[in-house]
Coordinates of C-alpha atoms and ligand atoms in Angstrom, one line a residue:
M1 CA 139.0 49.8 32.9
S2 CA 140.6 51.7 30.0
P3 CA 139.9 55.4 30.3
S4 CA 137.4 56.7 27.7
H5 CA 138.3 60.3 28.7
D6 CA 141.5 62.0 29.7
V7 CA 140.6 63.4 33.1
V8 CA 143.1 66.2 32.7
D9 CA 141.2 67.4 29.7
L10 CA 138.0 67.5 31.8
I11 CA 139.8 69.4 34.6
R12 CA 141.1 71.9 32.0
A13 CA 137.7 72.3 30.4
K14 CA 136.1 73.1 33.8
R15 CA 139.0 75.4 34.8
D16 CA 138.4 77.4 31.6
G17 CA 134.6 77.6 32.3
D18 CA 133.4 75.1 29.7
T19 CA 130.3 72.9 30.3
L20 CA 130.8 69.2 30.8
S21 CA 128.6 66.8 28.8
Q22 CA 126.4 64.1 30.4
E23 CA 128.7 61.4 29.0
Q24 CA 131.8 63.1 30.5
I25 CA 130.0 63.5 33.9
D26 CA 128.9 59.9 34.0
W27 CA 132.3 58.7 33.2
L28 CA 134.0 60.9 35.7
I29 CA 131.8 60.0 38.7
N30 CA 132.1 56.3 37.9
A31 CA 135.8 56.5 37.4
Y32 CA 136.3 58.5 40.6
T33 CA 134.2 56.0 42.6
D34 CA 136.2 53.0 41.3
G35 CA 139.5 54.7 41.8
T36 CA 140.5 55.3 38.1
V37 CA 140.4 59.0 38.7
A38 CA 142.8 59.9 41.5
E39 CA 142.0 61.9 44.6
E40 CA 144.3 64.7 43.4
Q41 CA 142.6 64.9 40.1
M42 CA 139.1 65.1 41.6
S43 CA 140.3 67.7 44.1
A44 CA 141.5 69.9 41.2
L45 CA 138.2 69.4 39.4
A46 CA 136.2 70.2 42.6
M47 CA 138.2 73.4 42.9
A48 CA 137.5 74.3 39.3
I49 CA 133.8 73.7 40.0
L50 CA 133.9 75.8 43.1
L51 CA 135.5 78.7 41.1
R52 CA 133.5 78.3 37.8
G53 CA 130.2 76.8 38.9
M54 CA 128.0 74.4 37.0
D55 CA 124.8 75.1 35.0
R56 CA 121.5 73.6 36.0
T57 CA 121.8 70.8 33.4
E58 CA 125.3 69.9 34.6
I59 CA 124.2 69.9 38.3
R60 CA 121.2 67.6 37.5
Q61 CA 123.5 65.2 35.5
W62 CA 126.1 65.3 38.3
T63 CA 123.5 64.5 40.9
A64 CA 122.0 61.6 38.8
A65 CA 125.5 60.2 38.2
M66 CA 126.1 60.1 42.0
I67 CA 122.8 58.5 42.7
A68 CA 123.5 55.8 40.1
T69 CA 126.7 54.7 42.0
G70 CA 124.5 53.3 44.8
E71 CA 121.2 51.8 45.7
R72 CA 117.8 53.5 45.6
M73 CA 115.3 52.9 48.3
N74 CA 111.7 52.1 47.2
F75 CA 108.7 52.8 49.4
S76 CA 106.1 52.0 46.8
S77 CA 104.9 48.9 48.7
L78 CA 103.4 51.2 51.4
T79 CA 99.7 51.1 50.7
R80 CA 96.4 51.7 52.3
P81 CA 93.7 49.0 52.7
D82 CA 92.1 50.1 49.4
G83 CA 95.5 49.5 47.6
S84 CA 96.3 53.2 47.0
R85 CA 99.9 54.3 47.7
R86 CA 100.9 56.0 50.9
L87 CA 103.2 58.9 49.8
T88 CA 106.2 59.6 52.0
A89 CA 107.5 63.0 53.1
D90 CA 110.9 63.9 54.4
K91 CA 112.8 67.0 55.6
H92 CA 116.5 68.0 55.3
S93 CA 118.1 70.8 57.2
T94 CA 121.4 72.3 56.1
G95 CA 122.3 72.4 59.8
G96 CA 122.2 74.8 62.6
V97 CA 122.7 75.3 66.4
G98 CA 120.0 73.9 68.6
D99 CA 118.3 72.5 65.5
K100 CA 116.3 69.6 67.0
I101 CA 113.4 70.0 64.7
T102 CA 113.6 66.5 63.2
L103 CA 112.8 65.0 66.6
P104 CA 109.3 66.5 67.0
L105 CA 108.7 66.9 63.2
A106 CA 108.9 63.2 62.1
P107 CA 106.3 61.9 64.6
L108 CA 104.1 65.0 64.1
V109 CA 103.8 64.4 60.4
A110 CA 103.4 60.6 60.9
S111 CA 100.5 61.3 63.3
Y112 CA 98.6 62.5 60.2
G113 CA 99.1 59.1 58.6
V114 CA 102.0 60.2 56.3
P115 CA 105.1 58.0 56.5
V116 CA 108.3 59.8 57.2
P117 CA 111.6 58.1 56.3
Q118 CA 114.1 60.4 58.0
L119 CA 117.6 59.0 57.2
S120 CA 119.9 61.2 59.3
G121 CA 123.6 61.7 60.2
R122 CA 125.8 62.5 63.1
G123 CA 127.2 65.8 64.1
L124 CA 130.6 67.0 63.0
G125 CA 131.9 70.5 64.1
H126 CA 129.6 73.0 65.7
T127 CA 126.3 71.7 64.5
G128 CA 124.8 68.6 66.3
G129 CA 123.7 65.4 64.7
T130 CA 120.2 64.0 65.0
L131 CA 121.4 60.4 65.7
D132 CA 123.7 61.7 68.5
K133 CA 120.8 63.4 70.1
L134 CA 118.5 60.4 70.0
E135 CA 121.2 58.1 71.3
A136 CA 120.7 59.9 74.6
V137 CA 117.4 57.9 74.9
R138 CA 118.2 54.7 76.8
G139 CA 118.2 51.7 74.4
W140 CA 117.5 53.6 71.2
R141 CA 119.1 52.0 68.1
A142 CA 120.2 54.1 65.1
H143 CA 121.0 51.3 62.7
L144 CA 118.1 49.6 60.9
S145 CA 118.1 47.3 57.9
N146 CA 116.1 48.4 54.8
A147 CA 113.4 45.8 55.7
E148 CA 113.2 47.2 59.2
V149 CA 112.8 50.8 57.9
L150 CA 110.0 49.7 55.6
H151 CA 108.2 47.7 58.4
Q152 CA 108.4 50.6 60.8
L153 CA 107.1 53.1 58.2
D154 CA 104.2 50.8 57.6
T155 CA 103.3 50.2 61.3
V156 CA 104.5 53.3 63.2
G157 CA 104.8 55.8 60.3
A158 CA 108.0 57.6 61.5
V159 CA 111.6 56.4 61.3
I160 CA 114.7 58.3 62.2
C161 CA 117.7 56.2 61.6
A162 CA 121.2 56.2 60.2
A163 CA 121.5 56.6 56.4
G164 CA 123.0 53.3 55.0
S165 CA 126.3 53.6 53.2
G166 CA 124.7 52.2 50.1
L167 CA 123.1 55.6 49.2
A168 CA 125.2 57.6 46.7
P169 CA 128.6 56.2 47.7
A170 CA 130.3 58.6 45.2
D171 CA 129.1 61.5 47.4
K172 CA 130.6 59.9 50.5
K173 CA 134.0 59.7 48.9
L174 CA 133.7 63.2 47.3
Y175 CA 132.4 64.9 50.5
A176 CA 135.4 63.5 52.5
L177 CA 137.7 64.9 49.8
R178 CA 136.0 68.3 49.7
D179 CA 136.3 68.5 53.5
V180 CA 140.1 68.5 53.3
T181 CA 140.5 70.5 50.1
G182 CA 138.6 73.7 50.8
T183 CA 135.9 72.8 48.4
V184 CA 132.9 72.3 50.6
E185 CA 131.5 75.8 50.0
S186 CA 130.4 75.3 46.4
I187 CA 126.7 75.7 45.8
P188 CA 126.5 73.1 43.0
L189 CA 128.5 70.6 45.0
I190 CA 126.5 71.1 48.2
A191 CA 123.2 70.9 46.4
S192 CA 124.1 67.8 44.4
S193 CA 125.6 66.2 47.6
I194 CA 122.5 66.7 49.7
M195 CA 120.0 66.0 46.9
S196 CA 121.7 62.8 45.6
K197 CA 121.1 61.2 49.0
K198 CA 117.6 62.5 49.4
I199 CA 116.5 61.5 45.9
A200 CA 118.2 58.0 46.3
E201 CA 116.2 57.7 49.6
G202 CA 113.1 57.6 47.4
T203 CA 110.8 60.0 49.2
D204 CA 107.8 61.5 47.4
A205 CA 107.9 64.9 49.1
L206 CA 110.7 66.8 50.6
V207 CA 111.0 70.1 52.5
L208 CA 114.4 71.7 52.8
D209 CA 115.2 73.9 55.8
V210 CA 118.0 76.1 54.4
K211 CA 119.6 78.0 57.3
V212 CA 121.2 81.4 56.9
G213 CA 123.3 83.3 59.4
A214 CA 126.2 83.2 61.8
G215 CA 125.5 79.6 62.9
A216 CA 124.8 78.2 59.4
F217 CA 126.8 77.0 56.5
M218 CA 125.5 79.9 54.4
K219 CA 126.3 83.2 56.1
N220 CA 124.5 85.4 53.7
Y221 CA 120.9 85.5 52.3
D222 CA 121.8 85.5 48.6
D223 CA 123.9 82.4 48.9
A224 CA 121.3 80.6 51.0
F225 CA 118.6 81.6 48.5
E226 CA 120.6 80.3 45.5
L227 CA 121.3 77.0 47.3
A228 CA 117.6 76.6 48.1
Q229 CA 116.6 77.3 44.5
T230 CA 119.2 74.9 43.2
M231 CA 118.0 72.1 45.5
V232 CA 114.4 72.7 44.7
A233 CA 115.2 72.5 41.0
L234 CA 117.1 69.3 41.5
G235 CA 114.2 67.7 43.5
T236 CA 111.6 68.9 41.1
D237 CA 113.5 67.6 38.0
A238 CA 113.8 64.2 39.8
G239 CA 110.0 64.0 40.3
V240 CA 110.2 64.8 44.1
H241 CA 107.7 67.4 45.3
T242 CA 110.2 69.8 46.8
T243 CA 109.9 73.1 48.6
A244 CA 112.4 75.1 50.8
L245 CA 112.1 77.5 53.7
L246 CA 114.9 79.9 54.3
T247 CA 115.3 80.2 58.1
E248 CA 117.2 82.4 60.5
M249 CA 120.3 81.0 62.1
D250 CA 122.0 84.0 63.7
T251 CA 120.5 82.9 67.0
P252 CA 120.3 79.3 68.3
L253 CA 117.0 77.6 67.8
G254 CA 115.1 77.1 71.1
R255 CA 116.7 77.2 74.5
T256 CA 119.1 74.2 74.4
A257 CA 122.0 73.0 72.3
G258 CA 123.4 69.5 72.9
N259 CA 122.1 66.0 73.0
A260 CA 119.9 65.0 76.0
V261 CA 118.8 68.6 76.5
E262 CA 117.6 68.8 72.9
V263 CA 115.6 65.6 73.3
Q264 CA 114.0 67.0 76.5
E265 CA 113.1 70.2 74.7
S266 CA 111.6 68.2 71.8
V267 CA 109.5 66.2 74.2
E268 CA 108.2 69.5 75.6
V269 CA 107.1 70.5 72.1
L270 CA 105.4 67.2 71.6
A271 CA 103.6 67.7 74.8
G272 CA 102.1 71.0 73.5
G273 CA 104.7 73.3 75.1
G274 CA 108.3 74.2 74.3
P275 CA 109.9 77.4 72.9
T276 CA 107.9 79.4 70.4
D277 CA 110.5 79.4 67.7
V278 CA 110.8 75.5 67.8
V279 CA 107.1 75.2 67.7
E280 CA 106.7 77.7 64.8
L281 CA 109.3 76.0 62.7
T282 CA 108.1 72.5 63.4
A283 CA 104.6 73.5 62.4
A284 CA 105.7 75.3 59.3
L285 CA 107.8 72.4 58.0
A286 CA 105.1 69.9 58.9
A287 CA 102.6 71.9 56.9
E288 CA 105.0 71.8 53.9
M289 CA 105.5 68.1 54.2
L290 CA 101.7 67.4 54.5
A291 CA 100.9 69.7 51.6
G292 CA 103.7 68.0 49.5
V293 CA 101.7 64.7 49.7
G294 CA 98.4 66.5 49.1
L295 CA 97.2 66.9 52.6
T296 CA 96.2 70.6 52.9
G297 CA 93.9 72.4 55.3
V298 CA 95.2 70.8 58.5
D299 CA 96.8 72.7 61.3
P300 CA 99.9 70.8 62.5
L301 CA 99.5 72.5 65.9
D302 CA 96.4 70.4 66.5
N303 CA 98.3 67.1 66.9
L304 CA 100.9 68.8 69.1
K305 CA 98.2 69.9 71.5
N306 CA 96.0 66.8 71.5
G307 CA 98.7 64.2 72.2
K308 CA 98.7 62.4 68.9
A309 CA 102.2 63.5 67.9
M310 CA 103.4 62.4 71.3
D311 CA 101.8 59.0 70.8
S312 CA 103.6 58.7 67.5
W313 CA 107.0 59.7 69.2
R314 CA 106.6 57.1 71.9
A315 CA 105.8 54.4 69.3
M316 CA 108.8 55.5 67.1
I317 CA 111.2 55.4 70.1
A318 CA 109.9 52.1 71.3
A319 CA 110.1 50.5 67.8
Q320 CA 113.8 51.2 67.8
G321 CA 114.4 49.7 71.2
G322 CA 114.3 53.0 73.2
D323 CA 112.5 53.6 76.4
P324 CA 110.5 56.8 76.1
D325 CA 109.9 56.9 79.9
A326 CA 113.6 56.4 80.9
P327 CA 115.1 59.5 82.6
L328 CA 117.5 61.3 80.3
P329 CA 121.2 61.4 81.3
E330 CA 122.2 64.2 83.6
P331 CA 125.6 65.9 83.4
R332 CA 128.2 65.4 86.2
H333 CA 129.0 69.2 86.1
Q334 CA 127.0 72.4 85.6
H335 CA 128.3 75.9 85.5
T336 CA 126.0 78.9 85.1
L337 CA 127.1 82.2 83.5
H338 CA 125.2 85.3 84.8
A339 CA 124.0 88.5 83.1
P340 CA 126.7 91.2 83.7
E341 CA 124.1 94.0 83.5
T342 CA 120.4 94.7 83.3
G343 CA 118.9 95.2 79.9
T344 CA 117.5 93.5 76.8
V345 CA 119.4 90.7 75.1
T346 CA 120.1 92.0 71.6
R347 CA 122.4 89.3 70.1
M348 CA 123.3 85.7 70.9
D349 CA 125.8 84.3 68.4
A350 CA 124.6 80.9 67.3
Y351 CA 128.1 79.9 66.1
A352 CA 129.7 80.7 69.5
V353 CA 126.9 78.7 71.3
G354 CA 127.5 75.8 68.9
I355 CA 131.2 75.9 69.6
A356 CA 130.6 76.0 73.4
A357 CA 128.3 73.0 73.2
W358 CA 130.8 71.2 71.1
R359 CA 133.7 71.9 73.5
L360 CA 131.6 70.7 76.4
G361 CA 131.5 67.3 74.7
A362 CA 128.2 67.4 72.8
G363 CA 129.9 67.1 69.4
R364 CA 132.9 65.5 67.9
A365 CA 136.1 66.8 66.2
R366 CA 136.8 63.5 64.3
K367 CA 134.4 60.9 63.0
E368 CA 135.7 58.4 65.5
D369 CA 135.1 60.5 68.7
Q370 CA 132.4 59.7 71.2
V371 CA 129.9 62.3 72.2
Q372 CA 128.7 62.9 75.7
A373 CA 124.9 62.4 75.9
A374 CA 124.5 64.9 78.8
A375 CA 126.7 67.7 77.4
G376 CA 125.4 70.9 76.0
V377 CA 124.1 74.4 77.0
R378 CA 120.8 75.7 78.4
L379 CA 119.9 79.3 77.4
H380 CA 118.0 81.1 80.1
A381 CA 117.4 84.2 77.9
K382 CA 117.2 84.8 74.1
P383 CA 117.3 88.0 72.0
G384 CA 114.3 90.1 72.9
D385 CA 114.2 88.9 76.6
T386 CA 114.9 91.3 79.4
V387 CA 117.5 90.2 82.0
T388 CA 118.5 91.7 85.3
A389 CA 122.2 91.9 86.4
G390 CA 123.2 88.6 88.1
A391 CA 120.3 86.6 86.6
P392 CA 121.3 83.2 85.0
L393 CA 122.1 83.6 81.3
V394 CA 123.6 80.3 80.1
T395 CA 124.2 77.0 81.9
L396 CA 127.1 74.8 80.6
L397 CA 126.6 71.1 81.0
T398 CA 129.3 68.5 80.8
D399 CA 130.7 65.3 82.4
D400 CA 134.2 66.6 82.3
D401 CA 134.8 69.9 84.2
Q402 CA 138.1 70.5 82.4
R403 CA 136.0 71.5 79.4
I404 CA 134.1 74.4 81.1
Q405 CA 136.8 77.0 80.7
R406 CA 137.2 76.5 77.0
A407 CA 133.4 76.6 76.5
E408 CA 133.2 79.8 78.5
Q409 CA 135.9 81.3 76.3
A410 CA 133.8 80.4 73.2
L411 CA 131.0 82.5 74.6
A412 CA 133.2 85.6 75.3
G413 CA 131.6 88.5 73.4
A414 CA 128.9 86.3 72.0
I415 CA 126.0 87.8 73.9
D416 CA 125.0 91.5 73.8
I417 CA 122.8 93.1 76.4
S418 CA 121.7 96.7 76.0
E419 CA 119.9 98.9 78.5
G420 CA 116.8 100.5 77.1
A421 CA 116.9 98.5 73.9
D422 CA 113.6 97.1 72.7
T423 CA 114.6 94.4 70.2
A424 CA 112.1 92.1 68.7
P425 CA 113.4 88.6 67.8
A426 CA 114.3 88.4 64.1
T427 CA 111.8 86.9 61.7
L428 CA 112.4 83.1 61.8
I429 CA 111.1 82.2 58.3
K430 CA 112.6 84.5 55.8
A431 CA 111.4 83.0 52.5
R432 CA 109.7 80.1 50.9
I433 CA 110.9 78.7 47.6
A434 CA 108.7 76.3 45.5
A435 CA 109.1 74.9 42.0
A436 CA 107.0 77.7 40.6
D437 CA 109.6 80.3 41.8
I438 CA 112.6 78.9 39.9
Ligands
URA1 N1 125.7 68.3 53.7 C1 125.9 67.4 52.7 O1 125.4 66.3 52.8 N2 126.7 67.7 51.7 C2 127.3 68.9 51.6 O2 128.0 69.1 50.6 C3 127.1 69.8 52.6 C4 126.3 69.5 53.7

């Protein structure tokens, strides 16, 4: 292919704060995907974008160009007996510690008759991956063909499976480059990366769970708010009904972080119990997804209590070869840390808990690493709880006892206990952003 643009001119233009045209963006994304634009040129451009930003039109065009490099899924064949279309709803979380919400959420929403195509990823670093968690269930299979996804959506309603490599391949290449060039933390690049995959996936409604705090990508509120607004704008411009919740991630979600332990906690939620924060967020996100396809006036807590969401979970697991009744793997080693004093837990650092779970073997440092299904942490107390000196605080779970010391080190200084303090847990849902707000 003979270059129709000089990529160095485009890098200079962005470096100097100019706006790229649609034609320039289309050329650039295609030329990068086919190798005409070199990795070092794209990394310079990514850095220029990180420093200079992109306007709403550029971000939309950049996202569309990335979508156009791959396939688009199409769920329009999902219909009711009267021939009307069944609209699909999906959720994306920007990632947090103990964030197992997809596990109860997908079957919960499907239990109201709304198909949920939840194409997910694996964990890298301190946040866990949905597929890694579900692989703790005996026999469960992450990889489905597009035809299998469609069939399962039609029959069971909920699918959680690996996103195929055919969706937005330009993003796959660019994300790997950003990872090693210090250019991940650009709001336009994060927003276009996430939304290119979600729009290509072809869902009708989408709710974004944008995490903010110590255990999240976005450490401060204003950045998280801007990311949420940018993604809602991208989804809306692409015809996807999109809303976002900004949610607290200073503290881990629920009382477990890891793989099998998070599945177990999710099953508790599906059985009508579970930690209040996990239940609250699951119900709030479900309400957004249901409203996104026009189903208002239902209380998602109903199907958690009456067993319908659990039925949907069992059918979803079984459809992918899993045994919902099989016992979950147990760790070979457990080590409990105890409260050093009596008082109220006032802080539990989500990032430190995520690192501890990761060091215990729940996550991977490189894409090729295996995770341990039974590794993770159990939290016996959370901020707002009162503990007495010597009571269990955190239990570390692993198959490899050599990992315990490093996990314990990660937790040094991560938990504050204060005598006489009366701390209410922080508000979980900090803001809601819809198309009308941008
Ligand atoms: N997740 C993505 O898919 N892309 C990003 O850029 C960041 C998080």
